[in-house]
Amino acid sequence: MKKPPVRNRTKPPAKNAPKKTEKVPVAILISGRGSNMRALIEACARPDYPAEIVLVLSNRPDAPGLEVAEEAGLKTLVIDHKPFGTDREAHEREIDAALQASGAMLVVLAGYMRVLTPWLVNAWEDRMLNIHPSLLPAFPGLHTHEAALKAGVKEHGCTVHLVTSGVDEGPILGQASVPILETDTPETLAARVLEQEHLLYPDVLEMICDVFAK
């Protein structure tokens, strides 16, 4: 007896529908609210955007960004650093195992507030991105907005770079700047820079994913 023919019940795409693209699997590491992660989630929701978030991982169980990711239907995982004490590499080996299991090809740091050891950095060499709130190489490290105002520079901004063993020293992938106003405080300056971060990070990730997809 012959089997009945299988009917394709999928509707043909609309003529003006956005073109779908092959997506690069990406994992995001957070420690807090995940402000930049929100911008990346919105970008990845577009059919024509070349990245797909396969995991959101935090070192803090109370990170507000975890709830944001879960509400977006993303897989989340907590690997708390506290039980590992001072053994950072042991903590990072657990993280690496989770990243590998997720199938991620790229790792994006979005407010991940831990200095990484050379072990994890080397494991993801040229595949780990970070965003920093200054125009690197100016003002690496913390308190960048206060430092920019104190230095009296005319421009400030943000930088997306590859992660290397040196803090905020990796190759620069993209930057966005804002003028510093006479009335600026660290808070007002930070708010304007953050707006640029939310635009820059998705743009740079898209550029990197396009390279990976080729």
PDB file of N, CA and C in Angstrom, residues 25-103:
ATOM      1  N   PRO A  25      25.159  31.337  16.622  1.00  0.00           N
ATOM      2  CA  PRO A  25      24.787  31.182  18.030  1.00  0.00           C
ATOM      3  C   PRO A  25      25.704  31.978  18.953  1.00  0.00           C
ATOM      4  N   VAL A  26      25.078  32.756  19.828  1.00  0.00           N
ATOM      5  CA  VAL A  26      25.805  33.677  20.710  1.00  0.00           C
ATOM      6  C   VAL A  26      25.370  33.466  22.154  1.00  0.00           C
ATOM      7  N   ALA A  27      26.334  33.505  23.073  1.00  0.00           N
ATOM      8  CA  ALA A  27      26.035  33.470  24.504  1.00  0.00           C
ATOM      9  C   ALA A  27      26.357  34.828  25.105  1.00  0.00           C
ATOM     10  N   ILE A  28      25.534  35.256  26.064  1.00  0.00           N
ATOM     11  CA  ILE A  28      25.734  36.547  26.725  1.00  0.00           C
ATOM     12  C   ILE A  28      26.027  36.321  28.195  1.00  0.00           C
ATOM     13  N   LEU A  29      27.048  36.996  28.696  1.00  0.00           N
ATOM     14  CA  LEU A  29      27.400  36.937  30.117  1.00  0.00           C
ATOM     15  C   LEU A  29      27.023  38.249  30.786  1.00  0.00           C
ATOM     16  N   ILE A  30      26.275  38.155  31.884  1.00  0.00           N
ATOM     17  CA  ILE A  30      25.837  39.346  32.611  1.00  0.00           C
ATOM     18  C   ILE A  30      26.102  39.178  34.107  1.00  0.00           C
ATOM     19  N   SER A  31      26.099  40.310  34.807  1.00  0.00           N
ATOM     20  CA  SER A  31      26.181  40.291  36.268  1.00  0.00           C
ATOM     21  C   SER A  31      25.079  41.122  36.913  1.00  0.00           C
ATOM     22  N   GLY A  32      24.419  41.974  36.106  1.00  0.00           N
ATOM     23  CA  GLY A  32      23.433  42.891  36.669  1.00  0.00           C
ATOM     24  C   GLY A  32      22.156  42.965  35.866  1.00  0.00           C
ATOM     25  N   ARG A  33      21.741  44.184  35.566  1.00  0.00           N
ATOM     26  CA  ARG A  33      20.428  44.395  34.940  1.00  0.00           C
ATOM     27  C   ARG A  33      20.391  44.015  33.469  1.00  0.00           C
ATOM     28  N   GLY A  34      21.560  43.953  32.836  1.00  0.00           N
ATOM     29  CA  GLY A  34      21.577  43.542  31.436  1.00  0.00           C
ATOM     30  C   GLY A  34      21.029  44.587  30.490  1.00  0.00           C
ATOM     31  N   SER A  35      21.421  45.838  30.695  1.00  0.00           N
ATOM     32  CA  SER A  35      20.928  46.913  29.841  1.00  0.00           C
ATOM     33  C   SER A  35      21.321  46.709  28.385  1.00  0.00           C
ATOM     34  N   ASN A  36      22.593  46.431  28.132  1.00  0.00           N
ATOM     35  CA  ASN A  36      23.021  46.174  26.757  1.00  0.00           C
ATOM     36  C   ASN A  36      22.453  44.874  26.227  1.00  0.00           C
ATOM     37  N   MET A  37      22.212  43.922  27.113  1.00  0.00           N
ATOM     38  CA  MET A  37      21.604  42.664  26.691  1.00  0.00           C
ATOM     39  C   MET A  37      20.224  42.908  26.101  1.00  0.00           C
ATOM     40  N   ARG A  38      19.467  43.828  26.665  1.00  0.00           N
ATOM     41  CA  ARG A  38      18.134  44.148  26.132  1.00  0.00           C
ATOM     42  C   ARG A  38      18.234  44.584  24.673  1.00  0.00           C
ATOM     43  N   ALA A  39      19.204  45.446  24.396  1.00  0.00           N
ATOM     44  CA  ALA A  39      19.375  45.929  23.025  1.00  0.00           C
ATOM     45  C   ALA A  39      19.743  44.780  22.095  1.00  0.00           C
ATOM     46  N   LEU A  40      20.548  43.852  22.582  1.00  0.00           N
ATOM     47  CA  LEU A  40      20.935  42.703  21.767  1.00  0.00           C
ATOM     48  C   LEU A  40      19.762  41.752  21.546  1.00  0.00           C
ATOM     49  N   ILE A  41      18.930  41.579  22.577  1.00  0.00           N
ATOM     50  CA  ILE A  41      17.738  40.736  22.437  1.00  0.00           C
ATOM     51  C   ILE A  41      16.817  41.295  21.353  1.00  0.00           C
ATOM     52  N   GLU A  42      16.610  42.597  21.378  1.00  0.00           N
ATOM     53  CA  GLU A  42      15.748  43.229  20.380  1.00  0.00           C
ATOM     54  C   GLU A  42      16.319  43.058  18.976  1.00  0.00           C
ATOM     55  N   ALA A  43      17.628  43.219  18.851  1.00  0.00           N
ATOM     56  CA  ALA A  43      18.250  43.067  17.537  1.00  0.00           C
ATOM     57  C   ALA A  43      18.142  41.625  17.039  1.00  0.00           C
ATOM     58  N   CYS A  44      18.400  40.677  17.930  1.00  0.00           N
ATOM     59  CA  CYS A  44      18.383  39.265  17.530  1.00  0.00           C
ATOM     60  C   CYS A  44      16.985  38.775  17.172  1.00  0.00           C
ATOM     61  N   ALA A  45      15.964  39.507  17.599  1.00  0.00           N
ATOM     62  CA  ALA A  45      14.594  39.121  17.269  1.00  0.00           C
ATOM     63  C   ALA A  45      14.248  39.403  15.810  1.00  0.00           C
ATOM     64  N   ARG A  46      15.067  40.210  15.149  1.00  0.00           N
ATOM     65  CA  ARG A  46      14.812  40.510  13.743  1.00  0.00           C
ATOM     66  C   ARG A  46      15.184  39.323  12.870  1.00  0.00           C
ATOM     67  N   PRO A  47      14.327  38.942  11.912  1.00  0.00           N
ATOM     68  CA  PRO A  47      14.637  37.801  11.039  1.00  0.00           C
ATOM     69  C   PRO A  47      15.919  37.980  10.238  1.00  0.00           C
ATOM     70  N   ASP A  48      16.271  39.229   9.927  1.00  0.00           N
ATOM     71  CA  ASP A  48      17.449  39.466   9.095  1.00  0.00           C
ATOM     72  C   ASP A  48      18.710  39.715   9.904  1.00  0.00           C
ATOM     73  N   TYR A  49      18.623  39.608  11.233  1.00  0.00           N
ATOM     74  CA  TYR A  49      19.804  39.845  12.069  1.00  0.00           C
ATOM     75  C   TYR A  49      20.575  38.534  12.196  1.00  0.00           C
ATOM     76  N   PRO A  50      21.911  38.539  12.027  1.00  0.00           N
ATOM     77  CA  PRO A  50      22.657  37.288  11.887  1.00  0.00           C
ATOM     78  C   PRO A  50      23.094  36.619  13.185  1.00  0.00           C
ATOM     79  N   ALA A  51      22.494  36.955  14.316  1.00  0.00           N
ATOM     80  CA  ALA A  51      22.867  36.317  15.582  1.00  0.00           C
ATOM     81  C   ALA A  51      21.639  35.773  16.288  1.00  0.00           C
ATOM     82  N   GLU A  52      21.843  34.681  17.001  1.00  0.00           N
ATOM     83  CA  GLU A  52      20.797  34.068  17.820  1.00  0.00           C
ATOM     84  C   GLU A  52      21.359  33.828  19.218  1.00  0.00           C
ATOM     85  N   ILE A  53      20.650  34.298  20.240  1.00  0.00           N
ATOM     86  CA  ILE A  53      21.108  34.129  21.621  1.00  0.00           C
ATOM     87  C   ILE A  53      20.704  32.745  22.104  1.00  0.00           C
ATOM     88  N   VAL A  54      21.709  31.915  22.386  1.00  0.00           N
ATOM     89  CA  VAL A  54      21.431  30.540  22.808  1.00  0.00           C
ATOM     90  C   VAL A  54      21.565  30.359  24.317  1.00  0.00           C
ATOM     91  N   LEU A  55      22.154  31.352  25.000  1.00  0.00           N
ATOM     92  CA  LEU A  55      22.321  31.248  26.450  1.00  0.00           C
ATOM     93  C   LEU A  55      22.618  32.617  27.036  1.00  0.00           C
ATOM     94  N   VAL A  56      21.977  32.882  28.187  1.00  0.00           N
ATOM     95  CA  VAL A  56      22.327  34.043  29.006  1.00  0.00           C
ATOM     96  C   VAL A  56      22.813  33.501  30.342  1.00  0.00           C
ATOM     97  N   LEU A  57      24.063  33.779  30.663  1.00  0.00           N
ATOM     98  CA  LEU A  57      24.692  33.211  31.856  1.00  0.00           C
ATOM     99  C   LEU A  57      25.112  34.322  32.793  1.00  0.00           C
ATOM    100  N   SER A  58      24.847  34.128  34.085  1.00  0.00           N
ATOM    101  CA  SER A  58      25.226  35.122  35.085  1.00  0.00           C
ATOM    102  C   SER A  58      26.017  34.470  36.206  1.00  0.00           C
ATOM    103  N   ASN A  59      26.927  35.233  36.782  1.00  0.00           N
ATOM    104  CA  ASN A  59      27.653  34.788  37.970  1.00  0.00           C
ATOM    105  C   ASN A  59      26.927  35.182  39.252  1.00  0.00           C
ATOM    106  N   ARG A  60      25.799  35.878  39.113  1.00  0.00           N
ATOM    107  CA  ARG A  60      25.030  36.331  40.273  1.00  0.00           C
ATOM    108  C   ARG A  60      23.588  35.828  40.179  1.00  0.00           C
ATOM    109  N   PRO A  61      23.134  35.073  41.164  1.00  0.00           N
ATOM    110  CA  PRO A  61      21.763  34.559  41.123  1.00  0.00           C
ATOM    111  C   PRO A  61      20.706  35.655  41.148  1.00  0.00           C
ATOM    112  N   ASP A  62      21.061  36.827  41.697  1.00  0.00           N
ATOM    113  CA  ASP A  62      20.092  37.910  41.834  1.00  0.00           C
ATOM    114  C   ASP A  62      20.174  38.936  40.707  1.00  0.00           C
ATOM    115  N   ALA A  63      20.880  38.623  39.641  1.00  0.00           N
ATOM    116  CA  ALA A  63      21.011  39.573  38.534  1.00  0.00           C
ATOM    117  C   ALA A  63      19.649  39.829  37.903  1.00  0.00           C
ATOM    118  N   PRO A  64      19.166  41.084  37.888  1.00  0.00           N
ATOM    119  CA  PRO A  64      17.855  41.387  37.299  1.00  0.00           C
ATOM    120  C   PRO A  64      17.759  41.011  35.818  1.00  0.00           C
ATOM    121  N   GLY A  65      18.886  40.988  35.131  1.00  0.00           N
ATOM    122  CA  GLY A  65      18.864  40.655  33.709  1.00  0.00           C
ATOM    123  C   GLY A  65      18.408  39.240  33.419  1.00  0.00           C
ATOM    124  N   LEU A  66      18.520  38.356  34.393  1.00  0.00           N
ATOM    125  CA  LEU A  66      18.061  36.979  34.195  1.00  0.00           C
ATOM    126  C   LEU A  66      16.564  36.938  33.932  1.00  0.00           C
ATOM    127  N   GLU A  67      15.826  37.736  34.684  1.00  0.00           N
ATOM    128  CA  GLU A  67      14.371  37.778  34.490  1.00  0.00           C
ATOM    129  C   GLU A  67      14.026  38.359  33.132  1.00  0.00           C
ATOM    130  N   VAL A  68      14.785  39.362  32.709  1.00  0.00           N
ATOM    131  CA  VAL A  68      14.562  39.952  31.389  1.00  0.00           C
ATOM    132  C   VAL A  68      14.757  38.897  30.301  1.00  0.00           C
ATOM    133  N   ALA A  69      15.824  38.113  30.438  1.00  0.00           N
ATOM    134  CA  ALA A  69      16.105  37.081  29.445  1.00  0.00           C
ATOM    135  C   ALA A  69      15.035  35.995  29.443  1.00  0.00           C
ATOM    136  N   GLU A  70      14.594  35.601  30.630  1.00  0.00           N
ATOM    137  CA  GLU A  70      13.562  34.569  30.722  1.00  0.00           C
ATOM    138  C   GLU A  70      12.255  35.043  30.114  1.00  0.00           C
ATOM    139  N   GLU A  71      11.914  36.311  30.331  1.00  0.00           N
ATOM    140  CA  GLU A  71      10.689  36.861  29.747  1.00  0.00           C
ATOM    141  C   GLU A  71      10.767  36.878  28.220  1.00  0.00           C
ATOM    142  N   ALA A  72      11.997  36.949  27.695  1.00  0.00           N
ATOM    143  CA  ALA A  72      12.182  36.922  26.242  1.00  0.00           C
ATOM    144  C   ALA A  72      12.242  35.496  25.706  1.00  0.00           C
ATOM    145  N   GLY A  73      12.076  34.515  26.607  1.00  0.00           N
ATOM    146  CA  GLY A  73      12.069  33.124  26.186  1.00  0.00           C
ATOM    147  C   GLY A  73      13.446  32.520  25.977  1.00  0.00           C
ATOM    148  N   LEU A  74      14.469  33.153  26.566  1.00  0.00           N
ATOM    149  CA  LEU A  74      15.837  32.676  26.381  1.00  0.00           C
ATOM    150  C   LEU A  74      16.252  31.725  27.502  1.00  0.00           C
ATOM    151  N   LYS A  75      17.161  30.837  27.169  1.00  0.00           N
ATOM    152  CA  LYS A  75      17.707  29.928  28.170  1.00  0.00           C
ATOM    153  C   LYS A  75      18.655  30.691  29.083  1.00  0.00           C
ATOM    154  N   THR A  76      18.506  30.530  30.390  1.00  0.00           N
ATOM    155  CA  THR A  76      19.370  31.209  31.350  1.00  0.00           C
ATOM    156  C   THR A  76      20.052  30.189  32.255  1.00  0.00           C
ATOM    157  N   LEU A  77      21.171  30.603  32.805  1.00  0.00           N
ATOM    158  CA  LEU A  77      21.931  29.739  33.705  1.00  0.00           C
ATOM    159  C   LEU A  77      22.716  30.609  34.672  1.00  0.00           C
ATOM    160  N   VAL A  78      22.772  30.175  35.927  1.00  0.00           N
ATOM    161  CA  VAL A  78      23.577  30.856  36.942  1.00  0.00           C
ATOM    162  C   VAL A  78      24.707  29.936  37.366  1.00  0.00           C
ATOM    163  N   ILE A  79      25.913  30.452  37.308  1.00  0.00           N
ATOM    164  CA  ILE A  79      27.073  29.767  37.887  1.00  0.00           C
ATOM    165  C   ILE A  79      27.688  30.755  38.869  1.00  0.00           C
ATOM    166  N   ASP A  80      27.233  30.668  40.094  1.00  0.00           N
ATOM    167  CA  ASP A  80      27.630  31.597  41.149  1.00  0.00           C
ATOM    168  C   ASP A  80      29.128  31.457  41.421  1.00  0.00           C
ATOM    169  N   HIS A  81      29.812  32.587  41.466  1.00  0.00           N
ATOM    170  CA  HIS A  81      31.255  32.547  41.711  1.00  0.00           C
ATOM    171  C   HIS A  81      31.611  32.333  43.171  1.00  0.00           C
ATOM    172  N   LYS A  82      30.681  32.600  44.073  1.00  0.00           N
ATOM    173  CA  LYS A  82      31.010  32.567  45.497  1.00  0.00           C
ATOM    174  C   LYS A  82      31.466  31.200  45.998  1.00  0.00           C
ATOM    175  N   PRO A  83      30.804  30.088  45.612  1.00  0.00           N
ATOM    176  CA  PRO A  83      31.267  28.788  46.110  1.00  0.00           C
ATOM    177  C   PRO A  83      32.693  28.427  45.687  1.00  0.00           C
ATOM    178  N   PHE A  84      33.213  29.099  44.660  1.00  0.00           N
ATOM    179  CA  PHE A  84      34.555  28.795  44.180  1.00  0.00           C
ATOM    180  C   PHE A  84      35.637  29.571  44.925  1.00  0.00           C
ATOM    181  N   GLY A  85      35.226  30.501  45.786  1.00  0.00           N
ATOM    182  CA  GLY A  85      36.195  31.283  46.551  1.00  0.00           C
ATOM    183  C   GLY A  85      37.124  32.066  45.649  1.00  0.00           C
ATOM    184  N   THR A  86      38.424  31.897  45.863  1.00  0.00           N
ATOM    185  CA  THR A  86      39.412  32.633  45.076  1.00  0.00           C
ATOM    186  C   THR A  86      39.862  31.873  43.830  1.00  0.00           C
ATOM    187  N   ASP A  87      39.314  30.698  43.603  1.00  0.00           N
ATOM    188  CA  ASP A  87      39.719  29.892  42.446  1.00  0.00           C
ATOM    189  C   ASP A  87      38.929  30.325  41.212  1.00  0.00           C
ATOM    190  N   ARG A  88      39.367  31.396  40.601  1.00  0.00           N
ATOM    191  CA  ARG A  88      38.666  31.948  39.444  1.00  0.00           C
ATOM    192  C   ARG A  88      38.659  30.985  38.257  1.00  0.00           C
ATOM    193  N   GLU A  89      39.765  30.290  38.064  1.00  0.00           N
ATOM    194  CA  GLU A  89      39.829  29.393  36.914  1.00  0.00           C
ATOM    195  C   GLU A  89      38.834  28.249  37.050  1.00  0.00           C
ATOM    196  N   ALA A  90      38.659  27.723  38.255  1.00  0.00           N
ATOM    197  CA  ALA A  90      37.686  26.647  38.449  1.00  0.00           C
ATOM    198  C   ALA A  90      36.283  27.129  38.103  1.00  0.00           C
ATOM    199  N   HIS A  91      35.975  28.348  38.516  1.00  0.00           N
ATOM    200  CA  HIS A  91      34.676  28.952  38.180  1.00  0.00           C
ATOM    201  C   HIS A  91      34.522  29.083  36.665  1.00  0.00           C
ATOM    202  N   GLU A  92      35.589  29.545  36.020  1.00  0.00           N
ATOM    203  CA  GLU A  92      35.525  29.759  34.584  1.00  0.00           C
ATOM    204  C   GLU A  92      35.481  28.458  33.802  1.00  0.00           C
ATOM    205  N   ARG A  93      36.030  27.388  34.343  1.00  0.00           N
ATOM    206  CA  ARG A  93      35.928  26.095  33.664  1.00  0.00           C
ATOM    207  C   ARG A  93      34.472  25.624  33.639  1.00  0.00           C
ATOM    208  N   GLU A  94      33.744  25.921  34.693  1.00  0.00           N
ATOM    209  CA  GLU A  94      32.311  25.598  34.704  1.00  0.00           C
ATOM    210  C   GLU A  94      31.575  26.454  33.675  1.00  0.00           C
ATOM    211  N   ILE A  95      31.945  27.715  33.605  1.00  0.00           N
ATOM    212  CA  ILE A  95      31.340  28.603  32.611  1.00  0.00           C
ATOM    213  C   ILE A  95      31.640  28.116  31.204  1.00  0.00           C
ATOM    214  N   ASP A  96      32.892  27.774  30.953  1.00  0.00           N
ATOM    215  CA  ASP A  96      33.284  27.317  29.627  1.00  0.00           C
ATOM    216  C   ASP A  96      32.520  26.057  29.224  1.00  0.00           C
ATOM    217  N   ALA A  97      32.343  25.143  30.172  1.00  0.00           N
ATOM    218  CA  ALA A  97      31.593  23.915  29.875  1.00  0.00           C
ATOM    219  C   ALA A  97      30.164  24.247  29.456  1.00  0.00           C
ATOM    220  N   ALA A  98      29.557  25.225  30.135  1.00  0.00           N
ATOM    221  CA  ALA A  98      28.192  25.634  29.794  1.00  0.00           C
ATOM    222  C   ALA A  98      28.150  26.316  28.431  1.00  0.00           C
ATOM    223  N   LEU A  99      29.145  27.131  28.144  1.00  0.00           N
ATOM    224  CA  LEU A  99      29.205  27.802  26.849  1.00  0.00           C
ATOM    225  C   LEU A  99      29.363  26.791  25.725  1.00  0.00           C
ATOM    226  N   GLN A 100      30.231  25.828  25.937  1.00  0.00           N
ATOM    227  CA  GLN A 100      30.439  24.799  24.916  1.00  0.00           C
ATOM    228  C   GLN A 100      29.167  23.980  24.699  1.00  0.00           C
ATOM    229  N   ALA A 101      28.491  23.633  25.794  1.00  0.00           N
ATOM    230  CA  ALA A 101      27.265  22.835  25.691  1.00  0.00           C
ATOM    231  C   ALA A 101      26.152  23.596  24.975  1.00  0.00           C
ATOM    232  N   SER A 102      26.161  24.923  25.085  1.00  0.00           N
ATOM    233  CA  SER A 102      25.117  25.726  24.442  1.00  0.00           C
ATOM    234  C   SER A 102      25.277  25.800  22.934  1.00  0.00           C
ATOM    235  N   GLY A 103      26.474  25.479  22.440  1.00  0.00           N
ATOM    236  CA  GLY A 103      26.735  25.583  21.016  1.00  0.00           C
ATOM    237  C   GLY A 103      27.130  26.971  20.555  1.00  0.00           C
TER     238      GLY A 103
END
